Tab-separated table of C-alpha atoms in Angstrom:
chain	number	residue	atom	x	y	z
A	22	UNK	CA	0.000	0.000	0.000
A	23	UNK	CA	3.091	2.203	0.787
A	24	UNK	CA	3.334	1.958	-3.219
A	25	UNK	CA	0.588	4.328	-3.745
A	26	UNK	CA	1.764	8.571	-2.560
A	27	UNK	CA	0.534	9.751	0.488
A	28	UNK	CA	-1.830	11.939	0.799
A	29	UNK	CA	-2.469	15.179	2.553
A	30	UNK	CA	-5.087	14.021	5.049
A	31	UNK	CA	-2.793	10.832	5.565
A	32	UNK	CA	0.171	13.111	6.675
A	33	UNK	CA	-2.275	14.944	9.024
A	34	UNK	CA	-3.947	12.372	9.998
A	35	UNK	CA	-0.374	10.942	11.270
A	36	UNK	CA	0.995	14.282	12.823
A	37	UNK	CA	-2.455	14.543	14.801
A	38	UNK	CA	-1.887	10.809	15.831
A	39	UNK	CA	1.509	11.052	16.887
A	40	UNK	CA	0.710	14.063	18.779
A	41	UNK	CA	-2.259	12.037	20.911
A	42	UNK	CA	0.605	9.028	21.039
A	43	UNK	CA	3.090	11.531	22.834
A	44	UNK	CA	0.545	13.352	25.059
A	45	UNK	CA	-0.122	9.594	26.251
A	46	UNK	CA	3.029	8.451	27.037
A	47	UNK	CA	3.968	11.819	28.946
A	48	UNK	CA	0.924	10.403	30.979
A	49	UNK	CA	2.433	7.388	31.410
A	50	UNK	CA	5.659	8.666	32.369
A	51	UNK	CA	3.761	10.455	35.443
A	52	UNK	CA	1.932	7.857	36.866
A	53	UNK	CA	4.641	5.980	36.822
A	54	UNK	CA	6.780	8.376	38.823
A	55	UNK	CA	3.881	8.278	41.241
A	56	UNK	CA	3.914	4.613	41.159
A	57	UNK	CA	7.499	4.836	43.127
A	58	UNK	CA	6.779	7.845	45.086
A	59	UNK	CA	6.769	7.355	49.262
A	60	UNK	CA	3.332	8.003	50.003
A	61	UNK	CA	3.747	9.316	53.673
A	62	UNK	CA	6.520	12.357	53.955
A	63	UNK	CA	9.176	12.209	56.200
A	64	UNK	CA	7.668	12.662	60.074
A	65	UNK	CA	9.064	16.401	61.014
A	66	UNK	CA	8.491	14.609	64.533
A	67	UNK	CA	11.581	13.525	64.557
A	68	UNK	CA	13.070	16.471	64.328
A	69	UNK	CA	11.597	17.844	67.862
A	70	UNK	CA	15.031	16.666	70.687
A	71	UNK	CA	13.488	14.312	73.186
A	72	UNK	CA	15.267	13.228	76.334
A	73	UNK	CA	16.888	9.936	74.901
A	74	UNK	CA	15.939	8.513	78.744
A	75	UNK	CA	12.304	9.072	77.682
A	76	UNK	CA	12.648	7.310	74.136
A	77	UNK	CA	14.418	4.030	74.113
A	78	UNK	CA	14.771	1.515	77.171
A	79	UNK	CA	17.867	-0.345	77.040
A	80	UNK	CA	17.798	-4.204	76.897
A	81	UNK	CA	14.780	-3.141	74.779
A	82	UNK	CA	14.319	-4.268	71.017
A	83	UNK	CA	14.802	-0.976	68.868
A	84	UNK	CA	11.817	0.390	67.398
A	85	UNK	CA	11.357	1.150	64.050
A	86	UNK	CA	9.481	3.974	65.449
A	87	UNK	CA	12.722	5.295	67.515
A	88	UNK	CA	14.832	5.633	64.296
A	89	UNK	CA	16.177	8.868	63.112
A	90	UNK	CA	14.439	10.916	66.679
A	91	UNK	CA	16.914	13.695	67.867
A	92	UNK	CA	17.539	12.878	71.532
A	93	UNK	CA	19.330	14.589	74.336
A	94	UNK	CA	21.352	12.524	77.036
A	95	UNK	CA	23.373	13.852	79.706
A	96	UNK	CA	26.755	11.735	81.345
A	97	UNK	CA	30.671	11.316	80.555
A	98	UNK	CA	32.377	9.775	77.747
A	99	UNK	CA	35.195	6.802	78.642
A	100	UNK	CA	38.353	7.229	76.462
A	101	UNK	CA	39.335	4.395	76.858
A	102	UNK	CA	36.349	3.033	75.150
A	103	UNK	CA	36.736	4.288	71.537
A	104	UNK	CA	36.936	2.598	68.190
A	105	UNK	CA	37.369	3.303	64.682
A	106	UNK	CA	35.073	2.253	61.921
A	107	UNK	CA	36.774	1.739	58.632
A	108	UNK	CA	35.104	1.921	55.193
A	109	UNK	CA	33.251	5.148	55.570
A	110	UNK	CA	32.679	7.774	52.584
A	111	UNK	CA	32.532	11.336	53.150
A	112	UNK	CA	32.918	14.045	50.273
A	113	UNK	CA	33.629	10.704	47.847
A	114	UNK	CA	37.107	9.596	50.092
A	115	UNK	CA	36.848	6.705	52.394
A	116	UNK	CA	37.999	6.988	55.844
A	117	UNK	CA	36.948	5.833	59.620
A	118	UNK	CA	33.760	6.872	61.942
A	119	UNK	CA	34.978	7.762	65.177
A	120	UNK	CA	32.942	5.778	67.906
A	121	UNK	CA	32.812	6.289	71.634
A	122	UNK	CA	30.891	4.658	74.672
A	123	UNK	CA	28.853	7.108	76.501
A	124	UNK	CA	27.397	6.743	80.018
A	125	UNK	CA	24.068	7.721	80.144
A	126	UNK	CA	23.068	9.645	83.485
A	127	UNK	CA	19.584	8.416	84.991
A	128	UNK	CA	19.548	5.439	82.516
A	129	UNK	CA	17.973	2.623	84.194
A	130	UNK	CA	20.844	-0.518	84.898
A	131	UNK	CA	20.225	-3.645	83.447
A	132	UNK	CA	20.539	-6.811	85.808
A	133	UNK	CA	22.678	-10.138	85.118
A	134	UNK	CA	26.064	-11.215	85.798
A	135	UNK	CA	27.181	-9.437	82.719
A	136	UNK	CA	25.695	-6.562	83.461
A	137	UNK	CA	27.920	-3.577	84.016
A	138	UNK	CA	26.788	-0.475	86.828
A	139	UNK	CA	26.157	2.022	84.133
A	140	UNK	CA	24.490	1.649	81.089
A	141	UNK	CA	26.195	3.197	78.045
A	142	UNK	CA	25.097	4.039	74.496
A	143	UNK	CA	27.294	3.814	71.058
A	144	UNK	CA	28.201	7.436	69.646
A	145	UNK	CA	29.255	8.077	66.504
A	146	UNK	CA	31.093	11.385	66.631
A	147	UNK	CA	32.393	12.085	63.162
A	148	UNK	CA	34.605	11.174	60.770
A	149	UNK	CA	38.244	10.981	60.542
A	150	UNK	CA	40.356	10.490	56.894
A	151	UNK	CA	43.721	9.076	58.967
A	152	UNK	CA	43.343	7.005	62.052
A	153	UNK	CA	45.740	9.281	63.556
A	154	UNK	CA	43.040	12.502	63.703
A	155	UNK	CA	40.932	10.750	65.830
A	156	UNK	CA	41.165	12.473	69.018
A	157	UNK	CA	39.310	11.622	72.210
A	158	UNK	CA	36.183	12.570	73.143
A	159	UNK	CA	35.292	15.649	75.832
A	160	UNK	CA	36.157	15.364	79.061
A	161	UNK	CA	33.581	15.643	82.385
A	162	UNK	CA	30.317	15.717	81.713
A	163	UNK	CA	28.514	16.396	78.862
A	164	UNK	CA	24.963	17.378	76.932
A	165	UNK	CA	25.081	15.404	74.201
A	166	UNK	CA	22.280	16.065	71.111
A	167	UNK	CA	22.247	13.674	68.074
A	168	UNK	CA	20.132	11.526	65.979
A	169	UNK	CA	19.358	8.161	67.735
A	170	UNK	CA	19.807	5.082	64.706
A	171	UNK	CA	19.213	1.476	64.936
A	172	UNK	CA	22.133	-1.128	65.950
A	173	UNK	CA	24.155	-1.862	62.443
A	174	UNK	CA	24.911	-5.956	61.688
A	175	UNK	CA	28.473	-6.979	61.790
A	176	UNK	CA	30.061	-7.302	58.830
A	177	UNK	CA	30.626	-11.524	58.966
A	178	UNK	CA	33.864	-13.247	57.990
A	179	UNK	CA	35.994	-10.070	58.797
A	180	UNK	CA	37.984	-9.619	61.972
A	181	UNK	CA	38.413	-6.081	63.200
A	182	UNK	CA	41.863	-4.810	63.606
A	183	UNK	CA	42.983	-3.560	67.148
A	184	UNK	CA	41.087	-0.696	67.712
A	185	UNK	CA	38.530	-0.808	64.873
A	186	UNK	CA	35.135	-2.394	64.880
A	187	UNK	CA	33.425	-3.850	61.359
A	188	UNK	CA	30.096	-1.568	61.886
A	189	UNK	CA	28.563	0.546	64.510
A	190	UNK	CA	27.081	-2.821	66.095
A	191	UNK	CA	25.660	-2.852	69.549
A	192	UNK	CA	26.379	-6.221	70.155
A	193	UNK	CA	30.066	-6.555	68.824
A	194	UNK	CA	30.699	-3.242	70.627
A	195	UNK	CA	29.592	-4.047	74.069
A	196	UNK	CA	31.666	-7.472	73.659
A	197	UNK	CA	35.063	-4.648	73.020
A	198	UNK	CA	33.948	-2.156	76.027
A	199	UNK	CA	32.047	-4.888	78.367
A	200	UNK	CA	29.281	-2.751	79.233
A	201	UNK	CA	25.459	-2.676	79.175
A	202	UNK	CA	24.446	-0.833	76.225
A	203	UNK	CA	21.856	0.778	74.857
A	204	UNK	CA	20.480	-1.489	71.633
A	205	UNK	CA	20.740	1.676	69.090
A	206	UNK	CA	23.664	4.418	68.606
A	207	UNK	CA	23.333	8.336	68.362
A	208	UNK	CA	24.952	10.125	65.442
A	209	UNK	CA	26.473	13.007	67.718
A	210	UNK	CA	25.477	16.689	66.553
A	211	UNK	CA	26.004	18.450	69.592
A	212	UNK	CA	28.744	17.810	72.822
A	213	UNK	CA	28.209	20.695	74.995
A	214	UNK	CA	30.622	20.578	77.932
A	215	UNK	CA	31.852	23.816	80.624
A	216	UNK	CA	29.302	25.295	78.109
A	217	UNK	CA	30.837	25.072	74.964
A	218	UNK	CA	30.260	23.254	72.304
A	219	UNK	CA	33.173	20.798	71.145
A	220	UNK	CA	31.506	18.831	68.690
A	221	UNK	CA	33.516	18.463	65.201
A	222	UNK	CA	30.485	20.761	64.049
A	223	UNK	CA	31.285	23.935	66.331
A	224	UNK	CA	34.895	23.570	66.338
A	225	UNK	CA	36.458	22.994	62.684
A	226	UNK	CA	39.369	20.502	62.801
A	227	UNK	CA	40.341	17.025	61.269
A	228	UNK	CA	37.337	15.364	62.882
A	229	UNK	CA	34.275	16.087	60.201
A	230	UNK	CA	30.677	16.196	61.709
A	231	UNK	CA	28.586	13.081	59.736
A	232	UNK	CA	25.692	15.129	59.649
A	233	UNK	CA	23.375	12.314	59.170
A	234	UNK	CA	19.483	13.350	58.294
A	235	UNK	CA	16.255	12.152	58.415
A	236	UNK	CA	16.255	8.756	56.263
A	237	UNK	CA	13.082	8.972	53.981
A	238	UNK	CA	10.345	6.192	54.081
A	239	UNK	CA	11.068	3.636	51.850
A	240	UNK	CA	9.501	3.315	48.287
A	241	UNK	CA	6.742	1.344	48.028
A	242	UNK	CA	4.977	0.456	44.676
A	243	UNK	CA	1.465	1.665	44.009
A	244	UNK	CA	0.053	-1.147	41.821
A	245	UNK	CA	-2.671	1.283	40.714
A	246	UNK	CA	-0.458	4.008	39.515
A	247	UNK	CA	1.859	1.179	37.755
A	248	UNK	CA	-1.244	-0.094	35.612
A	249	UNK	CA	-1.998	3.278	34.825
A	250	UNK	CA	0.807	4.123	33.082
A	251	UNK	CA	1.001	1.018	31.108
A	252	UNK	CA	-2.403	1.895	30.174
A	253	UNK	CA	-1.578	4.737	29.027
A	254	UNK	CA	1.077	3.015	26.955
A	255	UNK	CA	-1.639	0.969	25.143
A	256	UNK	CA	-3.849	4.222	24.754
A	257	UNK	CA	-0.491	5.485	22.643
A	258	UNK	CA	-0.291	2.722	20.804
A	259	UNK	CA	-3.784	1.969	19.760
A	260	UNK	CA	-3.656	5.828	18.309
A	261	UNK	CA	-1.011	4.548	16.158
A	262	UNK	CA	-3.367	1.562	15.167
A	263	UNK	CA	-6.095	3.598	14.492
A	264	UNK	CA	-4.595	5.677	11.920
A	265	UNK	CA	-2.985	2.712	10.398
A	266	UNK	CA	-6.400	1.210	9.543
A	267	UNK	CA	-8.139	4.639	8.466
A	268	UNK	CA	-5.234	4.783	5.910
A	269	UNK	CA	-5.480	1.682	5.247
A	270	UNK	CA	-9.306	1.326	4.965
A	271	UNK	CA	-8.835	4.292	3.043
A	272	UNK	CA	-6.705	2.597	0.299
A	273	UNK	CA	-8.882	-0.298	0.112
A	274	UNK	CA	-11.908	2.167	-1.233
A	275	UNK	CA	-9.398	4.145	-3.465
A	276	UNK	CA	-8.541	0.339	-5.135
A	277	UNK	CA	-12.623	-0.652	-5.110
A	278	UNK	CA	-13.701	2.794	-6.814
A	279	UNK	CA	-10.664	2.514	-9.389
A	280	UNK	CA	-11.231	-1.339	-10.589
A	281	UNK	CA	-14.973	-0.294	-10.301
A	282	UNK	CA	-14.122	2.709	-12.764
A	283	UNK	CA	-12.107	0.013	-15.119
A	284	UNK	CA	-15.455	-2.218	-15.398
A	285	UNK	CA	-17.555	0.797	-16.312
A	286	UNK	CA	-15.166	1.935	-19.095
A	287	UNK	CA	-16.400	0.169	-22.666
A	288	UNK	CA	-12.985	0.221	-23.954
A	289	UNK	CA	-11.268	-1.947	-21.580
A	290	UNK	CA	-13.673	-4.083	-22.023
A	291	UNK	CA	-13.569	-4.277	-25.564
A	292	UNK	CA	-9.361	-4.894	-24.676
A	293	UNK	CA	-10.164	-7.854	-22.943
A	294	UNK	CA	-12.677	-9.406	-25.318
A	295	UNK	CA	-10.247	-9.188	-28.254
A	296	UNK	CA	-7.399	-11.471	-27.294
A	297	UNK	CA	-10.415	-14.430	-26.769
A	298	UNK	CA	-11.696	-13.953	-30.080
A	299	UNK	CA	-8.350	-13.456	-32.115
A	300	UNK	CA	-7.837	-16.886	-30.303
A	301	UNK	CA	-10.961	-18.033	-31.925
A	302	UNK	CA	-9.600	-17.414	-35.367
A	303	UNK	CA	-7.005	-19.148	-35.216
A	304	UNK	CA	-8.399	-22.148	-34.308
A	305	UNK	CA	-8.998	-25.032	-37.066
């Protein structure tokens, strides 16, 4: 049929369908973004310091509720109780999270024969590029802000070197410090202590603050919104299918009228009676 020149209303007819073919698939492109979009927004909750006392009991599973809260805690970190957590990115270069055990003041003491008299809580201070920057934590007591996060797993197979742990893990970290612990770890943003604030974020110096925000929810697929826009990837298509069959419905009638045309002329018929009855002739 492609034989046979196009004709004006064919090309329009094909511009107009193309255009309905791209308005569809723009469709489709945003339901599908909606498909993967979190439906609930990230709680500002969270984002309102509660006393960290108040928020998670320790020998307590951690709440999926309790992640990413800002909390407050009051008591003295141990020195001696610091490690280094290799493998950590910041600005693109990899490097070590500086952790240190914190006593909590007024956090309630766990019971058992491992059990130590104060109960203690993971904090992740900043981050260091050379083990050597890691300095220790403030001295005496201290108000310590941060972001309260969920126990990490330890990395299996891989033994720590001295002074490093594989992850921010509760339970490999308590086994280094021997203490009761917390079952999360705060992401320090604030160490105030003799009134100042010595956190890596007040005072600039080879320990960088992590600066760790709100996580968002995670994505979850809306079905409906997914069907949607493969919908409207049929709806594009069938536009294309539609024209197809107008042109070529179209054809069809030009080929009908035009070999109707041939049977009404006399002289094509009188073409296509001679050969039969010059054949005639010749016969004996």
């Amino acid at each position: 049929m492609w034989k046979t020149a196009l004709k004006p209303r064919w090309i329009a007819g094909f511009i107009f369908a193309i255009a309905i073919s791209g308005v569809f698939v723009l469709l489709s492109q945003w339901q599908f973004g909606r498909s993967t979009q979190p439906e609930v927004p990230v709680n500002p909750a969270t984002e309102q310091v509660q006393p960290l006392t108040e928020t998670l009991e320790p020998g307590d599973f951690f709440h999926g509720t309790d992640a990413d809260q800002m909390v407050s805690a009051q008591g003295t970190y141990d020195p001696a109780k610091q490690v280094l957590v290799p493998g950590r990115l910041h600005g693109g270069k990899t490097g070590y999270w500086v952790v240190s055990a914190f006593a909590v003041t007024g956090a309630p003491t766990l019971s058992g024969v491992a059990a130590s008299p104060q109960t203690w809580i993971p904090v992740a201070r900043g981050w260091v590029a050379d083990p050597a920057d890691a300095l220790a934590p403030p001295s005496g007591t201290v108000e310590l802000t941060g972001r309260l996060l969920p126990s990490e797993a330890p990395v299996a197979g891989t033994a720590a070197a001295p002074g490093e742990a594989t992850a921010v893990s509760v339970a490999e970290l308590i086994n280094y410090w021997e203490v009761s612990s917390y079952p999360g770890f705060v992401a320090a943003t604030a160490e105030i202590a003799g009134g100042a604030d010595l956190s890596p974020a007040a005072v600039p110096g080879d320990l960088i603050p992590l600066q760790i925000g709100p996580q968002p929810p995670a994505q979850q697929i809306n079905w409906l919104n997914l069907f949607y826009s493969l919908e409207w990837v049929v709806f594009a298509g069938f536009a294309l299918f539609i024209w197809w069959r107008l042109v070529k419905d179209d054809h069809h009638r030009d080929l009908e009228e035009s070999l109707d045309d041939d049977d009404d002329n006399p002289l094509l018929h009188e073409q296509n009676q001679q050969p039969a009855q010059n054949q005639q002739k010749v016969q004996p």
